[in-house]
Short mmCIF file of C-alpha atoms and ligand atoms in Angstrom, two decimals:
data_model
loop_
_atom_site.label_atom_id
_atom_site.label_comp_id
_atom_site.label_asym_id
_atom_site.label_seq_id
_atom_site.Cartn_x
_atom_site.Cartn_y
_atom_site.Cartn_z
CA MET A 244 -36.07 53.63 23.18
CA LYS A 245 -34.38 52.50 19.99
CA GLU A 246 -35.92 49.59 18.11
CA LYS A 247 -33.74 46.47 18.18
CA ILE A 248 -32.86 44.71 14.95
CA LEU A 249 -31.22 41.28 14.94
CA ILE A 250 -29.49 40.38 11.69
CA LEU A 251 -28.73 36.69 11.34
CA GLY A 252 -25.62 36.99 9.14
CA GLY A 253 -24.84 40.48 7.88
CA THR A 254 -21.17 40.38 6.93
CA GLU A 255 -20.84 39.06 3.40
CA PHE A 256 -22.97 40.37 0.55
CA VAL A 257 -26.52 41.80 0.70
CA GLY A 258 -26.50 41.36 4.48
CA ARG A 259 -23.38 43.48 4.62
CA LEU A 260 -24.91 46.17 2.37
CA LEU A 261 -28.05 46.19 4.53
CA VAL A 262 -26.01 46.59 7.72
CA GLU A 263 -24.10 49.47 6.07
CA ALA A 264 -27.44 51.16 5.36
CA LEU A 265 -28.96 50.43 8.78
CA THR A 266 -25.97 51.82 10.71
CA LYS A 267 -27.04 55.24 9.37
CA ASP A 268 -30.49 54.89 10.99
CA LYS A 269 -30.17 56.34 14.48
CA THR A 270 -33.63 55.12 15.52
CA LYS A 271 -32.47 51.49 15.46
CA GLU A 272 -30.01 49.46 17.52
CA LEU A 273 -28.29 46.76 15.50
CA PHE A 274 -27.08 43.32 16.56
CA LEU A 275 -25.40 40.73 14.33
CA PHE A 276 -25.46 37.00 15.02
CA ASN A 277 -22.86 35.00 13.07
CA ARG A 278 -19.84 32.73 13.61
CA GLY A 279 -17.35 35.58 13.29
CA ARG A 280 -15.69 33.89 10.31
CA THR A 281 -16.72 36.09 7.38
CA ASN A 282 -15.17 39.58 7.45
CA PRO A 283 -14.99 39.56 11.27
CA ASN A 284 -13.51 43.07 11.44
CA LEU A 285 -16.47 44.78 9.76
CA PHE A 286 -18.80 47.07 11.75
CA PRO A 287 -16.78 47.47 15.00
CA GLU A 288 -19.51 49.82 16.28
CA VAL A 289 -22.24 47.13 16.03
CA THR A 290 -22.90 44.56 18.79
CA LYS A 291 -21.91 41.05 17.66
CA ILE A 292 -23.31 37.85 19.09
CA ILE A 293 -20.92 35.12 18.06
CA GLY A 294 -22.24 31.62 17.47
CA ASP A 295 -23.12 28.90 15.00
CA ARG A 296 -26.87 28.81 14.40
CA GLU A 297 -26.70 25.09 13.64
CA THR A 298 -25.80 24.48 17.30
CA ASP A 299 -27.16 25.46 20.72
CA ASP A 300 -25.29 28.77 20.26
CA ILE A 301 -28.56 30.06 18.78
CA LYS A 302 -29.96 30.16 22.34
CA LYS A 303 -27.81 33.27 22.84
CA ILE A 304 -30.38 35.32 20.92
CA LYS A 305 -32.92 34.61 23.67
CA ALA A 306 -31.18 37.14 25.95
CA GLN A 307 -32.91 40.08 24.21
CA HIS A 308 -36.36 41.03 22.96
CA TRP A 309 -36.18 41.90 19.29
CA ASP A 310 -38.34 44.24 17.23
CA TYR A 311 -37.13 42.93 13.87
CA VAL A 312 -35.22 39.82 12.83
CA ILE A 313 -33.67 39.67 9.36
CA ASP A 314 -32.55 36.15 8.49
CA PHE A 315 -29.87 35.75 5.81
CA SER A 316 -28.25 32.55 7.09
CA SER A 317 -31.01 29.94 7.35
CA TYR A 318 -30.70 26.91 5.09
CA TYR A 319 -32.17 24.09 7.24
CA PRO A 320 -35.77 23.82 8.49
CA ALA A 321 -34.81 22.24 11.86
CA SER A 322 -32.39 25.01 12.75
CA LEU A 323 -34.85 27.67 11.59
CA GLN A 324 -37.42 26.12 13.94
CA ARG A 325 -34.85 26.28 16.78
CA THR A 326 -34.22 29.92 15.93
CA ILE A 327 -37.86 30.97 16.09
CA ASP A 328 -38.29 28.96 19.31
CA GLN A 329 -35.94 31.53 20.93
CA LEU A 330 -38.15 34.49 19.99
CA THR A 331 -40.94 36.23 21.85
CA LYS A 332 -44.06 37.96 20.56
CA THR A 333 -42.22 41.31 20.72
CA VAL A 334 -40.91 40.54 17.22
CA LYS A 335 -42.80 42.86 14.89
CA LYS A 336 -41.45 41.34 11.68
CA TYR A 337 -39.38 38.30 10.74
CA ILE A 338 -37.85 38.91 7.33
CA TYR A 339 -36.56 35.72 5.73
CA ILE A 340 -34.24 35.67 2.73
CA SER A 341 -35.42 32.78 0.60
CA THR A 342 -34.73 32.21 -3.11
CA ILE A 343 -36.42 31.61 -6.46
CA SER A 344 -34.97 28.07 -6.21
CA VAL A 345 -38.14 27.19 -4.25
CA TYR A 346 -39.94 27.15 -7.63
CA ASP A 347 -40.27 23.87 -9.51
CA PHE A 348 -38.55 24.75 -12.78
CA GLY A 349 -39.23 21.19 -13.96
CA THR A 350 -42.76 22.34 -14.79
CA TYR A 351 -41.66 25.60 -16.44
CA ILE A 352 -42.97 26.38 -19.91
CA ARG A 353 -40.74 28.67 -21.95
CA GLY A 354 -41.78 32.31 -21.73
CA GLU A 355 -44.01 31.73 -18.68
CA LYS A 356 -43.83 34.38 -15.95
CA ILE A 357 -42.93 33.06 -12.52
CA THR A 358 -45.21 34.64 -9.95
CA GLU A 359 -45.29 33.82 -6.23
CA ASP A 360 -48.01 31.20 -6.89
CA PHE A 361 -45.88 29.16 -9.28
CA ALA A 362 -45.46 25.43 -8.44
CA LYS A 363 -42.97 24.77 -5.64
CA VAL A 364 -40.46 22.00 -5.02
CA THR A 365 -41.02 19.59 -2.14
CA CYS A 366 -38.57 18.41 0.50
CA THR A 367 -38.36 14.96 2.08
CA PRO A 368 -37.09 14.50 5.69
CA GLU A 369 -33.82 13.10 4.26
CA GLU A 370 -33.42 16.09 1.95
CA ALA A 371 -34.12 18.47 4.83
CA ILE A 372 -30.87 17.41 6.52
CA ASP A 373 -28.81 16.91 3.37
CA THR A 374 -25.77 19.20 3.47
CA THR A 375 -25.19 19.52 -0.30
CA MET A 376 -26.26 22.37 -2.58
CA ARG A 377 -28.27 19.83 -4.63
CA THR A 378 -31.13 20.22 -2.15
CA TYR A 379 -30.72 23.98 -1.61
CA GLY A 380 -34.09 25.08 -3.04
CA LYS A 381 -35.95 22.19 -1.36
CA LYS A 382 -34.53 23.06 2.07
CA LYS A 383 -35.33 26.75 1.58
CA MET A 384 -38.92 25.72 0.71
CA ALA A 385 -39.06 23.62 3.89
CA CYS A 386 -37.82 26.69 5.80
CA GLU A 387 -40.69 28.71 4.33
CA HIS A 388 -43.10 25.98 5.59
CA VAL A 389 -41.62 26.28 9.10
CA LEU A 390 -42.37 30.02 9.03
CA ALA A 391 -45.89 29.44 7.70
CA LYS A 392 -46.59 27.18 10.70
CA ALA A 393 -45.40 29.87 13.14
CA ASP A 394 -48.60 31.84 12.58
CA TRP A 395 -47.94 34.13 15.58
CA LEU A 396 -44.98 35.58 13.68
CA ASN A 397 -45.44 38.38 11.14
CA THR A 398 -43.27 36.99 8.36
CA ILE A 399 -42.08 38.59 5.15
CA ILE A 400 -40.36 36.21 2.75
CA ILE A 401 -38.12 37.68 0.07
CA ARG A 402 -37.28 35.48 -2.93
CA PRO A 403 -34.34 36.92 -4.86
CA SER A 404 -33.17 35.69 -8.24
CA ILE A 405 -29.40 35.49 -8.91
CA ILE A 406 -28.07 38.55 -7.07
CA TYR A 407 -25.40 40.85 -8.51
CA GLY A 408 -23.68 43.82 -6.92
CA LYS A 409 -20.82 44.96 -4.70
CA HIS A 410 -19.23 42.25 -2.46
CA ASP A 411 -20.82 39.33 -4.39
CA PRO A 412 -18.70 36.37 -3.20
CA THR A 413 -19.76 34.17 -6.13
CA ASP A 414 -18.25 36.25 -9.00
CA ARG A 415 -21.04 34.92 -11.27
CA PHE A 416 -21.94 38.32 -12.68
CA TYR A 417 -18.36 39.61 -12.46
CA TYR A 418 -17.24 36.75 -14.72
CA TRP A 419 -19.13 38.34 -17.63
CA CYS A 420 -18.02 41.89 -16.84
CA ARG A 421 -14.39 40.78 -16.78
CA LYS A 422 -14.58 38.69 -19.96
CA ILE A 423 -16.15 41.63 -21.83
CA LYS A 424 -13.50 44.01 -20.54
CA LYS A 425 -10.46 41.77 -20.93
CA THR A 426 -11.13 39.63 -24.02
CA ASN A 427 -12.26 40.60 -27.51
CA GLU A 428 -14.10 37.37 -28.27
CA VAL A 429 -16.49 36.02 -25.63
CA LEU A 430 -18.02 32.55 -25.40
CA ILE A 431 -21.72 32.75 -24.50
CA PRO A 432 -24.41 30.15 -23.71
CA ASN A 433 -26.68 29.25 -26.68
CA GLN A 434 -26.84 32.32 -28.91
CA GLY A 435 -27.38 34.65 -25.94
CA GLU A 436 -31.07 34.81 -26.74
CA ASN A 437 -32.36 33.52 -23.37
CA LYS A 438 -33.94 36.14 -21.15
CA LEU A 439 -32.90 36.81 -17.57
CA THR A 440 -34.35 38.56 -14.56
CA LEU A 441 -31.70 39.15 -11.91
CA THR A 442 -31.68 40.91 -8.55
CA TYR A 443 -29.55 44.02 -8.02
CA ALA A 444 -28.17 43.98 -4.48
CA ASP A 445 -28.68 47.74 -3.96
CA ASP A 446 -32.35 47.45 -4.94
CA MET A 447 -32.78 44.39 -2.72
CA VAL A 448 -31.46 46.48 0.19
CA ARG A 449 -34.09 49.12 -0.60
CA ILE A 450 -36.76 46.40 -0.53
CA LEU A 451 -35.48 45.16 2.85
CA LEU A 452 -35.39 48.69 4.30
CA HIS A 453 -38.95 49.18 3.08
CA ALA A 454 -39.97 45.84 4.62
CA ILE A 455 -38.51 46.93 7.97
CA ASN A 456 -39.71 50.52 8.05
CA GLU A 457 -42.99 50.54 6.15
CA ASN A 458 -46.24 48.68 6.29
CA LEU A 459 -45.50 45.83 3.88
CA PRO A 460 -48.12 43.07 4.25
CA ALA A 461 -46.88 39.68 5.49
CA GLY A 462 -46.29 37.09 2.76
CA ALA A 463 -43.83 35.99 0.09
CA TYR A 464 -42.43 38.36 -2.53
CA ASN A 465 -40.35 37.73 -5.63
CA CYS A 466 -37.43 40.09 -5.80
CA GLY A 467 -36.31 40.32 -9.42
CA THR A 468 -35.42 43.98 -9.87
CA HIS A 469 -35.67 44.53 -13.62
CA LEU A 470 -37.75 43.45 -16.57
CA PRO A 471 -36.56 40.36 -18.48
CA VAL A 472 -33.61 41.13 -20.73
CA SER A 473 -31.68 38.84 -23.09
CA PHE A 474 -28.21 37.66 -22.18
CA ASN A 475 -26.89 39.41 -25.33
CA GLN A 476 -28.43 42.71 -24.27
CA MET A 477 -26.78 42.47 -20.83
CA LEU A 478 -23.39 41.81 -22.46
CA THR A 479 -23.94 44.62 -24.96
CA TRP A 480 -24.51 47.10 -22.11
CA MET A 481 -21.33 45.88 -20.45
CA ASN A 482 -19.51 46.28 -23.76
CA GLU A 483 -20.76 49.83 -24.23
CA THR A 484 -18.65 50.90 -21.24
CA CYS A 485 -15.44 49.61 -22.91
CA GLU A 486 -13.32 51.23 -25.61
CA GLU A 487 -13.19 48.19 -27.86
CA SER A 488 -16.11 46.12 -28.97
CA CYS A 489 -16.41 42.37 -28.38
CA ALA A 490 -17.64 39.61 -30.65
CA PHE A 491 -19.88 36.95 -29.07
CA PHE A 492 -19.63 33.26 -29.98
CA GLY A 493 -22.56 31.06 -29.01
CA MET A 494 -22.25 27.43 -27.90
CA ASP A 495 -25.34 25.31 -27.30
CA GLN A 496 -25.92 23.66 -23.92
CA GLN A 497 -25.26 20.16 -25.21
CA THR A 498 -21.83 21.07 -26.61
CA LEU A 499 -20.97 23.02 -23.46
CA LYS A 500 -21.81 19.88 -21.48
CA GLN A 501 -19.70 17.69 -23.76
CA GLU A 502 -16.81 20.12 -23.34
CA LYS A 503 -17.42 19.99 -19.54
CA VAL A 504 -17.84 23.77 -19.44
CA ALA A 505 -20.14 25.45 -16.92
CA LEU A 506 -20.59 29.11 -17.74
CA PRO A 507 -21.85 31.24 -14.83
CA ILE A 508 -25.51 32.42 -14.94
CA SER A 509 -25.94 30.03 -17.85
CA VAL A 510 -29.73 29.71 -17.86
CA LEU A 511 -31.09 26.84 -19.95
CA CYS A 512 -34.16 28.77 -20.99
CA ASP A 513 -35.78 32.12 -20.24
CA LEU A 514 -35.83 33.03 -16.55
CA ILE A 515 -38.75 35.43 -16.23
CA ILE A 516 -39.40 36.38 -12.63
CA ASP A 517 -42.52 38.45 -12.11
CA SER A 518 -41.94 40.89 -9.26
CA SER A 519 -45.02 43.05 -9.74
CA LYS A 520 -46.28 42.04 -6.26
CA ILE A 521 -43.40 43.71 -4.39
CA LYS A 522 -43.44 46.71 -6.75
CA LEU A 523 -47.14 47.25 -6.22
CA ALA A 524 -47.03 46.69 -2.45
CA SER A 525 -43.97 48.88 -1.87
CA GLY A 526 -44.37 51.52 -4.58
CA LEU A 527 -40.59 51.29 -5.06
CA GLN A 528 -39.00 52.00 -8.45
CA PHE A 529 -35.86 50.03 -9.19
CA GLN A 530 -32.80 51.12 -11.14
CA SER A 531 -32.82 50.23 -14.82
CA PHE A 532 -30.82 47.09 -15.59
CA GLU A 533 -28.75 49.09 -18.08
CA ASN A 534 -27.72 51.61 -15.41
CA SER A 535 -26.88 49.03 -12.77
CA VAL A 536 -24.84 46.99 -15.29
CA LYS A 537 -22.87 50.11 -16.19
CA THR A 538 -22.47 51.06 -12.51
CA MET A 539 -21.00 47.60 -11.83
CA MET A 540 -18.58 47.91 -14.79
CA ALA A 541 -17.35 51.22 -13.35
CA TYR A 542 -17.07 49.62 -9.89
CA PHE A 543 -14.90 46.75 -11.20
CA GLU A 544 -12.80 49.23 -13.18
CA ALA A 545 -12.12 51.10 -9.92
CA GLU A 546 -11.30 47.76 -8.25
CA ASN A 547 -8.76 47.13 -11.06
CA TRP A 548 -10.38 43.93 -12.38
CA PRO A 549 -9.29 41.32 -9.80
CA THR A 550 -8.91 37.62 -10.69
CA CYS A 551 -12.24 35.86 -11.20
CA LYS A 552 -13.02 32.78 -9.10
CA VAL A 553 -15.50 31.08 -11.46
CA GLY A 554 -16.02 30.05 -15.07
CA ILE A 555 -13.30 29.27 -17.60
CA SER A 556 -9.91 30.90 -18.14
CA ASP A 557 -9.29 33.31 -21.02
CA GLN A 558 -7.17 30.62 -22.74
CA ALA A 559 -9.89 27.94 -22.38
CA GLN A 560 -12.39 30.42 -23.85
CA LYS A 561 -10.03 31.09 -26.80
CA ASP A 562 -9.64 27.35 -27.46
CA LEU A 563 -13.40 26.78 -27.46
CA ILE A 564 -14.01 29.74 -29.78
CA SER A 565 -11.36 28.31 -32.17
CA LYS A 566 -13.37 25.07 -32.27
CA ILE A 567 -16.54 27.04 -33.13
CA LYS A 568 -14.66 28.88 -35.92
CA THR A 569 -13.17 25.64 -37.33
CA LYS A 570 -16.59 24.00 -37.37
CA ALA A 571 -18.12 26.99 -39.16
CA SER A 572 -15.40 27.18 -41.85
N1 NAP B 1814 -26.25 35.21 -3.75
C1 NAP B 1814 -27.35 34.95 -4.45
O1 NAP B 1814 -27.37 35.07 -5.69
C2 NAP B 1814 -28.61 34.53 -3.73
C3 NAP B 1814 -29.76 34.31 -4.48
C4 NAP B 1814 -30.95 33.97 -3.82
C5 NAP B 1814 -30.96 33.85 -2.44
N2 NAP B 1814 -29.82 34.05 -1.71
C6 NAP B 1814 -29.89 33.91 -0.25
O2 NAP B 1814 -29.18 34.99 0.34
C7 NAP B 1814 -28.72 34.59 1.64
C8 NAP B 1814 -27.26 34.97 1.83
O3 NAP B 1814 -27.17 36.32 1.54
P1 NAP B 1814 -25.86 37.15 1.83
O4 NAP B 1814 -24.65 36.37 1.43
O5 NAP B 1814 -26.11 38.46 1.22
O6 NAP B 1814 -25.89 37.22 3.43
P2 NAP B 1814 -24.89 37.90 4.43
O7 NAP B 1814 -25.66 38.08 5.67
O8 NAP B 1814 -24.21 39.09 3.85
O9 NAP B 1814 -23.78 36.76 4.63
C9 NAP B 1814 -24.07 35.49 5.16
C10 NAP B 1814 -23.87 35.55 6.69
O10 NAP B 1814 -24.28 34.35 7.32
C11 NAP B 1814 -23.36 34.04 8.37
N3 NAP B 1814 -23.46 32.60 8.60
C12 NAP B 1814 -23.29 31.61 7.69
N4 NAP B 1814 -23.45 30.40 8.27
C13 NAP B 1814 -23.74 30.64 9.58
C14 NAP B 1814 -24.00 29.79 10.70
N5 NAP B 1814 -23.99 28.45 10.60
N6 NAP B 1814 -24.26 30.37 11.89
C15 NAP B 1814 -24.27 31.72 12.02
N7 NAP B 1814 -24.03 32.56 11.00
C16 NAP B 1814 -23.76 32.03 9.80
C17 NAP B 1814 -22.01 34.53 7.82
O11 NAP B 1814 -21.08 34.84 8.82
P3 NAP B 1814 -20.04 33.74 9.42
O12 NAP B 1814 -19.45 33.03 8.23
O13 NAP B 1814 -19.05 34.59 10.14
O14 NAP B 1814 -20.84 32.85 10.30
C18 NAP B 1814 -22.43 35.81 7.11
O15 NAP B 1814 -22.44 36.91 8.01
C19 NAP B 1814 -28.96 33.11 1.74
O16 NAP B 1814 -30.09 32.90 2.55
C20 NAP B 1814 -29.21 32.67 0.30
O17 NAP B 1814 -30.09 31.55 0.27
C21 NAP B 1814 -28.65 34.39 -2.33
#
């Protein structure tokens, strides 16, 4: 008998990469539950259960007994509760994709490492049903509380940082790759000194496969996949893959705000996510940030550098850099 895996989502970014990996595992039978809106033609060989989890459609998952449920699409505590109400005790593991936005960055002291015990945000009943992104982290925290109350369920919570990799619909990381490749002078937040810890989608998939297949203890795990690195260093690695070298021009947060410019992945201070818990528990080694950055540059080169959906245009960047130069002269 094959083990049954239900993926809630599975057709956009990390979910899609995980499904790609799991289709190679002949010991598992895969099922996807989603609305059939995002890349509906992917994975024709996989059974699809079509429905909106925010409605009674979620009751469709009751028809089967699942061994594993991997939840990429839960943003509201009430609908997560409805989802787990459909499950039986046959579920061996419920793997929930949360976020580092559950941490209360208001209390963050520069340079501090964010471990799983770091202070969390809270969520009021009004915020729990708010449909804006403003309450994203709060609702995800409330979802984690729902899972904590379901003590019969063996739950693994994964908290990724900003994720980069193939099929990223946000273009946040791609923005920087493209600017480095296509422009010789790049506008950066502050002086590029702030440190980042991001999550590489391929490594996150390896964590999820480990969580499914191996004996990972229940609990919450940060999922940053490299050691903290400065913004400048990330851009320098991108630049090393290009023939020409770029100059970086820093603009402080206040001026960026005055100019009404929001640069992607523009962290206000260091973002140091401590992921030693998952590393220790899984024994996994992740790719070096340098290698994955260079792999992504090669990937976008092969994709022929498509238009970027976020950030500022090349012309707007040029105009802002001119202002910096005028001020300095
Ligand atoms: N991207 C990041 O940087 C980042 C960082 C931290 C955490 N996360 C977390 O990562 C998760 C998303 O990851 P992903 O994009 O890699 O997942 P994914 O599984 O590849 O894509 C999202 C899936 O959810 C389905 N979906 C969305 N709304 C639905 C609904 N109401 N009912 C049923 N299905 C629905 C979509 O299909 P349909 O549209 O066809 O329904 C799609 O298959 C989220 O939980 C997010 O909080 C992301």
